[in-house]
């Protein structure tokens, strides 16, 4: 197996390597045919991981995936499997961009928490102070929006809305249009009564960031979250275009359930809740930064990590825009054509990133979580990433 570390131009730029040398390094790595492979775990573990991932791919029929597992003192496992484009047969490579779905929530909520640190908003402020027209908004706090306890109806479960998205996945939606779909339904429960996942919550938090900062959410995240960590391949798009290079994404989220290429579908319907684009390298940086709170004060990070059970089995809890799955802190994401995991295990300083270019469930399970479960069963059996039942608009 090749030992050439996956080449990414911006990684060598960060290290101060001259552009001409960077280009030469790229050519040399490409020539080895191993630009998407780096493994220095012990050979037995590598064989187990290869076999487990290959088996899940065979079982589910997923087209391709990128995976990165970084465990200090034990090893690194960065590898690409399968294909990035069914039409051309182009192989998956580790530098390809993907849509990351609800991992977006970790960025949006970080933006909110930064504003809290600056004294421009308070976690226990009512959302009505910042966004008008929210049913019961005087009693719903920013904290309850961030930890999914607002009770607000999730617009992505509205049947008519879902039918409209399936019929025209290229349509552009505004944030206000999205929350108005939710507000057409009565709240599901009183604020704080229980946990229930709702994309409406994070759309409202995105609207809050824009109101308080005076910037678009895309500009705010680029300046205050992406740039400080040099996440050069991460963006919140303003249209449906995918930056090059990218993996094509495949979905059955269509009127008749047929498989379609969703690569250039308009993600505006997910916006602050799920529209960010990123790649393996950036998420490798982001997951530990999210878990250790390096963009926040210790006090606010402690608030983020105060998780409560979500009723999805033992070991599953949720904080402020962050999941805790048996000690793994981060989030999973799903958008038509793509699935993602980005998580850190502080107990072992381990980072796991999974990027799959399909969201076609296998027997009610989402593909990325099946990979996550298979991998953690081998390397961290005491800290499993579970494989929960998927929902389509996540």
Coordinates of C-alpha atoms in Angstrom, one line a residue:
X1 CA 0.0 0.0 0.0
X2 CA 1.4 3.4 -1.0
X3 CA 2.9 5.7 1.6
X4 CA 2.5 9.1 -0.3
X5 CA 0.5 11.3 2.0
X6 CA -2.7 12.6 0.3
X7 CA -1.6 15.8 -1.4
X8 CA -3.7 18.9 -0.9
X9 CA -2.3 22.1 -2.2
X10 CA -3.6 24.3 0.6
X11 CA -2.0 21.9 3.2
X12 CA 1.4 22.6 1.8
X13 CA 0.6 26.3 1.4
X14 CA -0.1 26.3 5.2
X15 CA 3.3 24.8 5.7
X16 CA 4.9 27.6 3.7
X17 CA 6.0 25.4 0.7
X18 CA 6.6 27.5 -2.4
X19 CA 4.1 27.1 -5.2
X20 CA 6.5 25.5 -7.6
X21 CA 7.5 22.9 -5.1
X22 CA 3.8 22.3 -4.3
X23 CA 3.1 21.6 -7.9
X24 CA 6.0 19.2 -8.1
X25 CA 4.8 17.4 -5.0
X26 CA 1.3 17.1 -6.5
X27 CA 2.8 15.5 -9.7
X28 CA 4.9 13.1 -7.8
X29 CA 2.0 12.0 -5.6
X30 CA -0.3 11.6 -8.5
X31 CA 2.3 9.5 -10.3
X32 CA 2.3 6.9 -7.5
X33 CA -1.4 6.2 -7.9
X34 CA -1.8 6.5 -4.2
X35 CA -2.8 10.1 -3.7
X36 CA -5.9 8.9 -1.8
X37 CA -4.2 6.4 0.5
X38 CA -2.3 6.8 3.8
X39 CA -2.3 4.0 6.4
X40 CA 0.1 3.6 9.2
X41 CA -2.0 1.6 11.6
X42 CA -0.7 -1.9 12.2
X43 CA -1.3 -4.1 9.2
X44 CA -3.8 -6.3 11.0
X45 CA -6.0 -3.3 11.8
X46 CA -5.7 -2.0 8.3
X47 CA -6.8 -5.3 6.9
X48 CA -9.8 -5.3 9.3
X49 CA -10.8 -1.8 8.3
X50 CA -10.4 -2.5 4.6
X51 CA -12.5 -5.6 4.9
X52 CA -15.3 -4.0 7.0
X53 CA -15.6 -1.0 4.8
X54 CA -15.6 -3.1 1.6
X55 CA -18.3 -5.3 3.1
X56 CA -20.6 -2.4 3.9
X57 CA -20.1 -1.0 0.4
X58 CA -20.9 -4.4 -1.2
X59 CA -23.9 -4.9 1.1
X60 CA -25.4 -1.4 0.4
X61 CA -24.2 -0.7 -3.1
X62 CA -22.9 2.7 -2.2
X63 CA -20.8 4.2 -5.0
X64 CA -17.9 5.6 -3.1
X65 CA -16.6 7.2 0.1
X66 CA -13.7 9.0 1.7
X67 CA -12.7 8.2 5.2
X68 CA -10.2 9.6 7.6
X69 CA -9.3 8.1 11.0
X70 CA -6.6 9.8 13.0
X71 CA -5.6 8.3 16.4
X72 CA -2.4 9.7 18.0
X73 CA -0.1 6.9 19.1
X74 CA -2.0 4.3 17.1
X75 CA -2.0 5.5 13.5
X76 CA -3.6 7.2 10.6
X77 CA -6.1 5.7 8.1
X78 CA -7.0 7.9 5.2
X79 CA -8.5 6.1 2.2
X80 CA -10.8 6.5 -0.7
X81 CA -13.1 3.7 -1.9
X82 CA -15.3 3.3 -5.0
X83 CA -16.2 5.9 -7.6
X84 CA -16.9 9.6 -7.6
X85 CA -18.8 9.7 -10.8
X86 CA -20.9 6.8 -12.1
X87 CA -21.0 8.2 -15.6
X88 CA -17.3 8.4 -16.1
X89 CA -16.1 5.9 -13.6
X90 CA -13.8 8.4 -12.0
X91 CA -12.4 7.0 -8.8
X92 CA -13.1 8.7 -5.5
X93 CA -10.2 10.9 -4.2
X94 CA -9.6 12.4 -0.8
X95 CA -9.5 16.0 -2.1
X96 CA -13.0 16.0 -3.5
X97 CA -15.6 18.4 -2.1
X98 CA -18.9 17.1 -0.7
X99 CA -22.1 18.5 0.6
X100 CA -22.1 17.8 4.4
X101 CA -25.7 18.2 5.4
X102 CA -26.4 18.7 9.0
X103 CA -22.7 18.9 10.0
X104 CA -23.6 22.5 8.9
X105 CA -25.4 22.9 12.2
X106 CA -22.1 22.7 14.1
X107 CA -20.8 25.8 12.1
X108 CA -24.1 27.8 12.5
X109 CA -24.3 27.2 16.2
X110 CA -20.6 28.1 16.6
X111 CA -21.5 31.4 15.0
X112 CA -24.3 32.0 17.5
X113 CA -22.0 31.1 20.4
X114 CA -19.4 33.5 19.2
X115 CA -22.0 36.2 19.4
X116 CA -22.9 35.1 22.9
X117 CA -19.2 35.4 23.8
X118 CA -19.2 39.0 22.4
X119 CA -22.2 39.9 24.5
X120 CA -24.4 40.5 21.5
X121 CA -26.8 37.7 22.3
X122 CA -27.7 35.5 25.3
X123 CA -28.4 31.8 25.3
X124 CA -31.5 32.4 27.4
X125 CA -32.8 35.3 25.2
X126 CA -36.1 34.6 23.5
X127 CA -35.9 34.2 19.7
X128 CA -38.6 36.8 19.3
X129 CA -36.0 39.4 20.3
X130 CA -34.3 38.8 17.0
X131 CA -36.7 37.1 14.6
X132 CA -40.4 38.1 14.2
X133 CA -43.3 35.9 13.7
X134 CA -42.2 32.8 15.6
X135 CA -45.2 31.1 17.2
X136 CA -44.6 31.3 21.0
X137 CA -41.3 33.0 20.2
X138 CA -41.4 34.9 23.6
X139 CA -41.0 31.6 25.3
X140 CA -38.4 29.9 23.0
X141 CA -34.8 30.6 23.9
X142 CA -31.7 30.4 21.7
X143 CA -30.5 27.6 23.9
X144 CA -33.7 25.6 23.2
X145 CA -33.3 26.1 19.5
X146 CA -29.6 25.0 19.6
X147 CA -30.3 21.9 21.6
X148 CA -33.4 20.9 19.7
X149 CA -36.0 21.4 22.5
X150 CA -38.0 24.3 21.0
X151 CA -41.1 22.2 20.1
X152 CA -41.3 24.0 16.7
X153 CA -42.5 21.9 13.8
X154 CA -39.8 20.7 11.4
X155 CA -40.5 22.2 8.0
X156 CA -38.7 19.3 6.3
X157 CA -41.4 16.9 7.5
X158 CA -44.2 18.9 5.8
X159 CA -45.6 16.6 3.1
X160 CA -46.5 19.2 0.6
X161 CA -43.2 20.9 1.0
X162 CA -41.4 17.5 0.5
X163 CA -43.4 16.8 -2.6
X164 CA -42.5 20.3 -4.0
X165 CA -38.8 19.7 -3.3
X166 CA -38.9 16.3 -5.0
X167 CA -40.7 17.8 -8.0
X168 CA -38.3 20.7 -8.4
X169 CA -35.0 20.2 -6.6
X170 CA -33.5 23.3 -8.4
X171 CA -35.8 25.8 -6.8
X172 CA -34.4 28.5 -4.6
X173 CA -35.9 29.0 -1.1
X174 CA -35.4 32.0 1.3
X175 CA -35.0 31.4 5.0
X176 CA -38.3 33.1 5.7
X177 CA -40.1 30.8 3.2
X178 CA -38.7 27.8 5.1
X179 CA -39.7 28.9 8.6
X180 CA -43.1 30.0 7.3
X181 CA -43.7 26.4 6.3
X182 CA -43.0 25.4 9.8
X183 CA -45.1 28.2 11.3
X184 CA -48.1 26.9 9.3
X185 CA -48.2 24.0 11.8
X186 CA -48.8 24.2 15.6
X187 CA -45.8 23.6 17.8
X188 CA -45.4 19.9 18.6
X189 CA -44.9 20.5 22.4
X190 CA -44.1 23.3 24.9
X191 CA -40.5 24.6 24.7
X192 CA -38.1 22.6 26.8
X193 CA -40.5 19.7 27.3
X194 CA -38.5 17.2 25.4
X195 CA -35.9 16.7 22.6
X196 CA -37.0 16.6 18.9
X197 CA -34.8 17.2 15.9
X198 CA -36.0 20.1 13.9
X199 CA -34.3 21.9 11.0
X200 CA -36.5 24.9 11.7
X201 CA -34.4 25.6 14.8
X202 CA -31.2 26.0 13.0
X203 CA -32.7 28.1 10.2
X204 CA -33.9 30.5 12.9
X205 CA -30.4 30.6 14.4
X206 CA -29.0 31.4 11.0
X207 CA -31.4 34.3 10.7
X208 CA -30.3 35.5 14.2
X209 CA -26.7 35.5 13.1
X210 CA -27.5 37.7 10.1
X211 CA -29.6 40.0 12.2
X212 CA -27.1 40.5 15.0
X213 CA -23.9 40.5 12.9
X214 CA -25.2 42.6 10.0
X215 CA -23.5 40.1 7.6
X216 CA -24.9 37.3 5.5
X217 CA -24.5 33.9 7.2
X218 CA -22.1 32.9 4.4
X219 CA -19.9 35.9 4.9
X220 CA -20.1 35.6 8.7
X221 CA -19.0 31.9 8.7
X222 CA -16.3 32.6 6.2
X223 CA -14.8 35.4 8.2
X224 CA -15.3 34.2 11.7
X225 CA -15.3 30.4 11.6
X226 CA -13.8 29.1 8.3
X227 CA -10.9 31.6 8.0
X228 CA -9.5 31.4 11.5
X229 CA -9.0 27.6 11.1
X230 CA -7.9 27.9 7.4
X231 CA -10.8 25.9 6.2
X232 CA -10.2 27.0 2.6
X233 CA -12.3 24.2 1.1
X234 CA -15.4 24.9 3.2
X235 CA -18.2 27.3 2.2
X236 CA -21.9 28.0 2.5
X237 CA -22.9 28.4 -1.2
X238 CA -25.2 31.0 -2.6
X239 CA -26.2 28.9 -5.5
X240 CA -26.3 25.2 -6.6
X241 CA -22.8 25.0 -8.0
X242 CA -20.2 22.6 -6.5
X243 CA -16.6 23.7 -6.4
X244 CA -14.1 21.6 -8.3
X245 CA -12.9 19.0 -7.7
X246 CA -16.0 17.3 -6.3
X247 CA -17.7 14.0 -5.9
X248 CA -21.1 13.4 -7.6
X249 CA -23.9 12.6 -5.2
X250 CA -26.6 10.0 -5.8
X251 CA -30.1 9.9 -4.3
X252 CA -33.5 8.3 -4.5
X253 CA -35.2 11.4 -3.1
X254 CA -37.2 11.7 -6.3
X255 CA -41.0 11.7 -7.1
X256 CA -40.9 8.0 -8.1
X257 CA -37.9 6.9 -6.0
X258 CA -35.7 6.4 -9.0
X259 CA -32.0 7.2 -8.6
X260 CA -30.8 10.6 -9.7
X261 CA -27.5 12.6 -9.7
X262 CA -28.2 15.3 -7.1
X263 CA -24.8 17.0 -7.4
X264 CA -26.1 20.4 -8.6
X265 CA -29.4 20.4 -6.9
X266 CA -30.1 23.7 -5.1
X267 CA -29.3 23.3 -1.3
X268 CA -31.0 26.6 -0.3
X269 CA -33.8 24.5 1.3
X270 CA -31.2 23.4 3.9
X271 CA -29.3 26.7 4.3
X272 CA -28.1 27.2 7.9
X273 CA -29.2 23.6 8.8
X274 CA -27.5 21.7 6.0
X275 CA -26.0 23.5 3.0
X276 CA -22.3 23.8 3.8
X277 CA -19.8 22.2 1.4
X278 CA -16.4 20.8 2.7
X279 CA -13.9 18.1 2.3
X280 CA -11.9 15.5 4.2
X281 CA -9.0 17.7 5.0
X282 CA -11.1 20.6 6.4
X283 CA -13.3 18.3 8.5
X284 CA -10.2 16.7 9.9
X285 CA -9.3 20.2 11.2
X286 CA -12.9 21.1 12.2
X287 CA -13.9 18.1 14.3
X288 CA -11.2 18.6 17.0
X289 CA -11.8 22.4 16.9
X290 CA -15.5 21.8 17.5
X291 CA -14.8 19.4 20.4
X292 CA -12.2 21.6 22.1
X293 CA -13.9 24.9 21.6
X294 CA -10.9 26.8 20.3
X295 CA -13.2 29.5 18.7
X296 CA -15.1 30.0 21.9
X297 CA -14.5 30.9 25.5
X298 CA -14.2 28.0 27.9
X299 CA -17.4 29.0 29.6
X300 CA -19.4 29.0 26.4
X301 CA -17.8 25.8 25.2
X302 CA -18.9 24.2 28.5
X303 CA -22.5 25.3 27.7
X304 CA -22.2 23.7 24.2
X305 CA -21.1 20.4 25.7
X306 CA -23.8 20.1 28.4
X307 CA -25.6 17.3 26.6
X308 CA -28.9 15.7 27.4
X309 CA -30.3 12.3 26.4
X310 CA -32.2 12.2 23.1
X311 CA -34.0 8.9 23.5
X312 CA -32.1 7.2 20.7
X313 CA -30.6 4.5 22.9
X314 CA -27.9 4.5 25.6
X315 CA -24.9 6.7 24.9
X316 CA -26.7 9.2 22.6
X317 CA -27.1 12.8 23.8
X318 CA -27.3 16.3 22.3
X319 CA -25.9 19.6 23.3
X320 CA -25.8 23.0 21.5
X321 CA -25.6 21.9 17.9
X322 CA -23.5 18.9 18.8
X323 CA -24.0 15.2 19.2
X324 CA -22.4 12.9 21.8
X325 CA -22.5 9.3 20.5
X326 CA -20.7 7.2 23.2
X327 CA -18.0 9.8 23.7
X328 CA -17.7 10.8 20.0
X329 CA -18.5 14.6 19.8
X330 CA -19.6 16.0 16.5
X331 CA -22.4 15.5 14.0
X332 CA -23.6 13.5 11.1
X333 CA -25.3 14.9 8.0
X334 CA -27.5 13.9 5.2
X335 CA -28.5 15.8 2.1
X336 CA -29.8 14.3 -1.3
X337 CA -26.7 12.6 -2.7
X338 CA -24.4 12.9 0.3
X339 CA -23.8 11.7 3.9
X340 CA -21.2 12.8 6.4
X341 CA -19.7 12.1 9.8
X342 CA -17.3 14.5 11.5
X343 CA -16.5 13.7 15.1
X344 CA -13.8 13.7 17.7
X345 CA -13.3 11.2 20.6
X346 CA -11.6 13.3 23.3
X347 CA -10.8 10.3 25.4
X348 CA -8.3 9.1 22.8
X349 CA -7.9 12.4 20.8
X350 CA -9.2 10.5 17.8
X351 CA -10.8 12.1 14.8
X352 CA -13.2 10.4 12.4
X353 CA -14.5 11.8 9.1
X354 CA -16.7 9.9 6.7
X355 CA -17.9 11.3 3.4
X356 CA -20.3 9.1 1.3
X357 CA -21.6 10.2 -2.1
X358 CA -25.0 8.6 -1.7
X359 CA -27.9 9.0 0.8
X360 CA -29.8 5.9 -0.4
X361 CA -30.7 4.1 2.9
X362 CA -30.0 0.4 3.3
X363 CA -32.9 -1.3 5.3
X364 CA -33.6 1.9 7.2
X365 CA -30.0 2.7 8.1
X366 CA -28.0 5.6 6.7
X367 CA -24.8 4.7 4.9
X368 CA -22.3 6.9 6.8
X369 CA -23.4 5.6 10.1
X370 CA -23.1 2.0 9.0
X371 CA -19.5 2.9 8.0
X372 CA -19.0 4.7 11.3
X373 CA -20.3 1.8 13.3
X374 CA -18.2 -0.7 11.4
X375 CA -15.0 1.3 11.9
X376 CA -15.5 2.1 15.6
X377 CA -16.3 -1.5 16.3
X378 CA -12.7 -2.3 15.3
X379 CA -10.8 0.7 16.6
X380 CA -12.8 2.0 19.6
X381 CA -15.2 -0.9 20.6
X382 CA -15.9 0.9 23.9
X383 CA -16.9 4.0 22.1
X384 CA -19.2 3.0 19.2
X385 CA -20.6 5.4 16.6
X386 CA -24.2 4.0 16.4
X387 CA -26.1 3.5 13.2
X388 CA -29.5 5.2 13.8
X389 CA -32.5 5.0 11.5
X390 CA -32.3 7.7 8.9
X391 CA -34.7 10.4 7.9
X392 CA -34.7 11.7 4.3
X393 CA -34.4 15.5 4.8
X394 CA -31.7 15.7 7.4

